[in-house]
Coordinates of C-alpha atoms in Angstrom, one line a residue:
M697 CA 18.2 60.8 -104.0
K698 CA 15.5 58.3 -104.7
C699 CA 13.1 61.2 -105.2
R700 CA 15.4 63.0 -107.6
G701 CA 15.9 59.7 -109.6
Y702 CA 12.2 59.3 -109.9
K703 CA 11.7 62.8 -111.1
T704 CA 14.5 62.4 -113.7
R705 CA 12.9 59.2 -115.1
L706 CA 9.5 60.9 -115.2
F707 CA 11.0 64.0 -117.0
T708 CA 12.7 61.7 -119.5
C709 CA 9.5 59.8 -120.2
L710 CA 7.5 63.0 -120.7
M711 CA 10.2 64.3 -123.2
V712 CA 10.0 61.1 -125.2
I713 CA 6.2 61.4 -125.5
A714 CA 6.4 65.1 -126.5
M715 CA 9.0 64.4 -129.1
G716 CA 6.8 61.7 -130.6
L717 CA 3.9 64.1 -130.8
M718 CA 6.0 66.7 -132.5
Q719 CA 7.1 64.2 -135.1
G720 CA 3.5 63.4 -136.0
V721 CA 3.6 59.8 -134.8
P722 CA 0.0 58.5 -135.6
Q723 CA -2.4 57.1 -133.0
V724 CA -0.2 57.6 -129.9
A725 CA -2.2 56.3 -127.0
T726 CA -2.8 58.3 -123.8
A727 CA -2.7 56.8 -120.3
T728 CA -6.3 55.7 -120.8
G729 CA -5.4 53.8 -124.0
N730 CA -7.3 56.3 -126.2
P731 CA -5.8 58.0 -129.3
D732 CA -4.3 61.4 -128.6
P733 CA -6.2 64.5 -129.8
V734 CA -3.6 65.3 -132.5
S735 CA -4.2 61.9 -134.2
Q736 CA -7.9 62.3 -133.8
A737 CA -7.8 65.7 -135.5
L738 CA -5.8 64.4 -138.4
Q739 CA -8.1 61.4 -138.9
Q740 CA -11.1 63.8 -139.3
K741 CA -9.5 65.1 -142.5
K742 CA -10.8 63.3 -145.6
I743 CA -9.5 62.6 -149.1
A744 CA -11.7 61.1 -151.9
L745 CA -9.6 59.5 -154.6
V746 CA -11.2 59.2 -158.1
I747 CA -9.5 57.2 -160.9
D748 CA -10.7 58.0 -164.4
D749 CA -10.7 56.3 -167.8
F750 CA -11.6 52.7 -166.9
G751 CA -13.5 50.8 -169.6
N752 CA -10.9 50.2 -172.3
N753 CA -8.5 47.7 -170.6
M754 CA -6.1 50.5 -169.9
K755 CA -2.6 50.2 -168.3
G756 CA -2.8 50.2 -164.6
T757 CA -6.3 48.9 -164.3
E758 CA -5.5 45.8 -162.3
Q759 CA -2.9 47.7 -160.1
M760 CA -5.4 50.5 -159.3
L761 CA -8.1 48.1 -158.3
K762 CA -5.7 46.4 -155.9
L763 CA -5.0 49.6 -153.9
P764 CA -5.8 49.0 -150.2
I765 CA -8.4 51.8 -150.0
S766 CA -11.9 52.3 -151.2
F767 CA -12.1 54.9 -154.0
T768 CA -14.3 56.0 -156.9
V769 CA -14.0 54.3 -160.3
A770 CA -15.0 56.4 -163.2
V771 CA -15.8 54.1 -166.2
M772 CA -16.2 55.3 -169.8
P773 CA -19.3 53.9 -171.6
F774 CA -19.4 52.0 -174.8
L775 CA -15.9 50.5 -174.6
P776 CA -14.6 46.9 -174.7
T777 CA -14.3 46.5 -170.9
T778 CA -16.9 49.0 -169.7
K779 CA -19.1 46.4 -168.1
Q780 CA -16.2 44.2 -166.9
D781 CA -14.4 47.1 -165.1
A782 CA -17.6 48.4 -163.5
E783 CA -18.6 44.9 -162.3
M784 CA -15.1 44.2 -160.9
A785 CA -14.9 47.6 -159.2
H786 CA -18.3 47.1 -157.6
K787 CA -17.4 43.6 -156.5
L788 CA -14.2 45.0 -154.8
G789 CA -16.3 47.5 -152.9
H790 CA -15.5 50.6 -154.9
D791 CA -18.1 53.2 -156.0
V792 CA -18.7 53.4 -159.7
I793 CA -19.6 56.5 -161.7
V794 CA -20.1 57.2 -165.4
H795 CA -17.0 58.9 -166.9
M796 CA -19.0 60.8 -169.6
P797 CA -17.2 62.0 -172.7
M798 CA -17.9 65.7 -173.3
E799 CA -16.6 68.1 -175.9
P800 CA -13.5 70.1 -174.9
K801 CA -12.4 73.5 -176.1
S802 CA -9.5 71.9 -177.8
G803 CA -8.0 68.5 -178.2
R804 CA -8.2 65.5 -180.5
A805 CA -11.7 64.1 -181.2
S806 CA -10.2 60.6 -180.9
W807 CA -9.5 61.2 -177.2
L808 CA -13.3 61.6 -176.5
G809 CA -14.4 58.1 -177.1
P810 CA -17.8 57.0 -178.3
G811 CA -21.1 58.6 -177.3
A812 CA -19.7 62.0 -176.5
I813 CA -21.8 65.0 -175.6
M814 CA -21.3 67.9 -178.0
T815 CA -22.5 71.5 -177.7
S816 CA -23.9 71.4 -181.2
M817 CA -26.4 68.7 -180.3
S818 CA -30.1 69.2 -179.5
D819 CA -31.4 68.7 -176.0
Q820 CA -33.1 65.5 -177.1
E821 CA -29.9 64.0 -178.5
I822 CA -27.9 65.0 -175.4
R823 CA -30.6 63.3 -173.2
K824 CA -30.6 60.2 -175.4
R825 CA -26.8 59.8 -175.2
L826 CA -26.7 60.4 -171.4
E827 CA -29.4 57.8 -170.7
A828 CA -27.7 55.3 -173.0
A829 CA -24.4 55.9 -171.2
I830 CA -25.9 55.5 -167.7
Q831 CA -27.5 52.2 -168.9
E832 CA -24.1 51.0 -170.2
V833 CA -22.3 51.3 -166.9
P834 CA -23.5 48.9 -164.2
H835 CA -23.8 50.1 -160.6
A836 CA -23.2 53.8 -161.5
I837 CA -24.2 56.1 -158.7
G838 CA -22.8 59.3 -160.2
M839 CA -21.2 60.9 -163.2
N840 CA -18.2 63.1 -164.0
N841 CA -16.9 64.7 -167.2
H842 CA -14.2 63.2 -169.4
M843 CA -12.5 66.2 -170.9
G844 CA -15.5 68.5 -171.3
S845 CA -14.1 72.0 -170.9
K846 CA -16.5 73.3 -173.5
V847 CA -19.6 71.5 -172.3
T848 CA -19.2 72.4 -168.6
G849 CA -19.1 76.0 -169.6
D850 CA -22.3 75.8 -171.6
E851 CA -25.4 76.5 -169.5
R852 CA -27.9 75.0 -171.9
V853 CA -26.1 71.7 -172.2
M854 CA -25.2 71.4 -168.5
R855 CA -28.8 72.0 -167.6
V856 CA -29.8 68.9 -169.6
V857 CA -26.9 66.9 -168.2
L858 CA -27.8 67.7 -164.6
Q859 CA -31.5 67.3 -165.1
V860 CA -30.9 63.7 -166.3
C861 CA -28.6 63.1 -163.3
K862 CA -31.4 64.3 -161.0
E863 CA -34.0 62.1 -162.7
R864 CA -31.7 59.0 -162.4
G865 CA -30.6 59.8 -158.8
L866 CA -27.0 60.4 -159.7
F867 CA -24.6 63.0 -158.2
F868 CA -22.3 64.9 -160.5
L869 CA -18.6 65.4 -160.0
D870 CA -17.2 68.4 -161.8
S871 CA -13.7 67.4 -162.8
H872 CA -12.8 71.1 -163.2
T873 CA -11.3 71.0 -166.7
N874 CA -12.8 74.5 -167.1
Y875 CA -12.1 77.2 -164.5
H876 CA -15.4 79.0 -165.6
T877 CA -17.6 75.9 -165.2
V878 CA -21.3 76.6 -164.7
A879 CA -22.0 73.1 -163.3
P880 CA -21.9 74.0 -159.6
R881 CA -24.4 76.8 -160.0
I882 CA -26.9 74.9 -162.1
A883 CA -26.6 71.8 -159.9
R884 CA -27.6 73.9 -156.9
E885 CA -30.5 75.4 -158.8
L886 CA -31.8 72.0 -159.7
G887 CA -31.0 70.4 -156.3
V888 CA -28.5 67.9 -157.8
P889 CA -25.7 66.7 -155.4
I890 CA -22.4 67.9 -156.7
A891 CA -18.8 67.6 -155.8
E892 CA -15.8 69.5 -157.3
N893 CA -12.3 68.2 -158.0
Q894 CA -9.4 70.0 -156.3
M895 CA -6.4 68.4 -157.9
F896 CA -5.2 66.1 -160.7
L897 CA -2.4 63.7 -159.8
D898 CA -1.2 62.9 -163.3
D899 CA -1.9 65.7 -165.7
S900 CA 1.7 65.1 -166.5
I901 CA 2.8 61.5 -166.3
T902 CA 6.3 61.7 -165.0
V903 CA 7.4 60.2 -161.7
K904 CA 8.6 63.6 -160.6
H905 CA 5.3 65.4 -161.3
I906 CA 3.0 62.7 -159.8
S907 CA 5.2 62.5 -156.7
G908 CA 5.1 66.2 -156.4
Q909 CA 1.3 66.2 -156.7
V910 CA 1.0 63.7 -153.9
R911 CA 3.1 66.2 -151.7
K912 CA 0.8 69.0 -152.8
V913 CA -2.2 67.0 -151.6
E914 CA -0.6 66.5 -148.2
A915 CA 0.2 70.3 -148.1
F916 CA -3.3 71.2 -149.1
M917 CA -4.7 69.1 -146.3
Q918 CA -2.8 71.0 -143.7
N919 CA -5.3 73.9 -144.2
H920 CA -8.3 72.0 -145.4
D921 CA -10.6 69.3 -144.0
Q922 CA -11.3 67.5 -147.3
C923 CA -9.9 67.1 -150.8
I924 CA -11.0 65.4 -154.0
V925 CA -8.1 64.1 -156.1
I926 CA -8.3 62.6 -159.6
G927 CA -5.8 60.2 -161.2
H928 CA -6.0 58.0 -164.3
V929 CA -5.5 54.6 -165.8
G930 CA -4.0 54.6 -169.2
T931 CA -0.6 55.7 -170.6
G932 CA 0.7 56.6 -167.1
G933 CA -1.5 54.3 -165.2
M934 CA 1.2 52.0 -164.0
T935 CA 3.3 54.9 -162.7
T936 CA 0.3 56.6 -160.9
A937 CA -0.7 53.2 -159.3
S938 CA 2.9 52.6 -158.2
I939 CA 3.3 56.0 -156.6
L940 CA 0.0 55.8 -154.9
A941 CA 0.8 52.3 -153.5
G942 CA 4.0 53.7 -152.1
S943 CA 2.4 56.8 -150.7
L944 CA -0.7 55.3 -149.1
P945 CA 0.7 53.9 -145.9
K946 CA 1.8 57.4 -144.8
M947 CA -1.3 59.1 -146.0
K948 CA -3.6 56.6 -144.4
S949 CA -2.0 57.3 -141.1
M950 CA -2.8 61.0 -141.5
F951 CA -6.1 61.1 -143.3
Q952 CA -9.3 59.1 -143.9
F953 CA -9.9 57.9 -147.5
V954 CA -13.6 58.2 -148.3
R955 CA -15.8 57.9 -151.4
V956 CA -16.5 61.0 -153.4
A957 CA -20.3 60.5 -152.9
E958 CA -19.8 61.5 -149.3
F959 CA -18.8 64.9 -150.3
A960 CA -21.5 65.3 -152.9
K961 CA -24.2 64.5 -150.3
A962 CA -22.7 66.9 -147.8
H963 CA -22.5 69.6 -150.5
K964 CA -26.2 69.1 -151.2
S965 CA -27.2 69.3 -147.5
D966 CA -25.3 72.6 -147.2
K967 CA -27.6 74.3 -149.6

């Protein structure tokens, strides 16, 4: 009887542990006190969050900077709080990149902001604007495109952009506003570290859409080891920040949050 009782208790204990693993409970300890293999596998999956459009005292700026993760802050040049936002982000331990305005195929010119790169410009003018923008954003270690669907599809212009990035020691993040972008190919030719966005969180700024995009990120990570995700401060900045704040506890238990520079460096070394 004692033996049967012991076996019953042992079986019950094992069932409880198995059920916990099936439900995805993070960091379940083994008998040795080490994390279980399932948790370790999940923690090897990495997400890099990028937040665009800093530099103009946009809605959600303060809330985004308070998020309890390190992320990449993309700051537009030549705007009222460009330097202030870049300095604050750096002070808080975030990476800073230049969010470079670039000509789109369509859209309002007013959305571009000052100092934009246009396909009609000479190589010399493009270079001049890029160098001024980099100088304008303190602590910048990379660059990504603000809008730019026309520029990122133009081989001549992107060759100038990426050559300047190479000379200044910057990586380039292709925001993927153009499915036919030439940036990755030219970056590899020039030896410029490059990363590529996989998903926008708030291309529509409704709660339903942004929450749905968070779920899409989680689903994407079931079959991928890494993901770059872009959100924004601005009109929907408060909504995006709020949804991220509510989603992060669960996501942090499942994945590592890293800086996008980590992916750019890895991409370069794979060449």
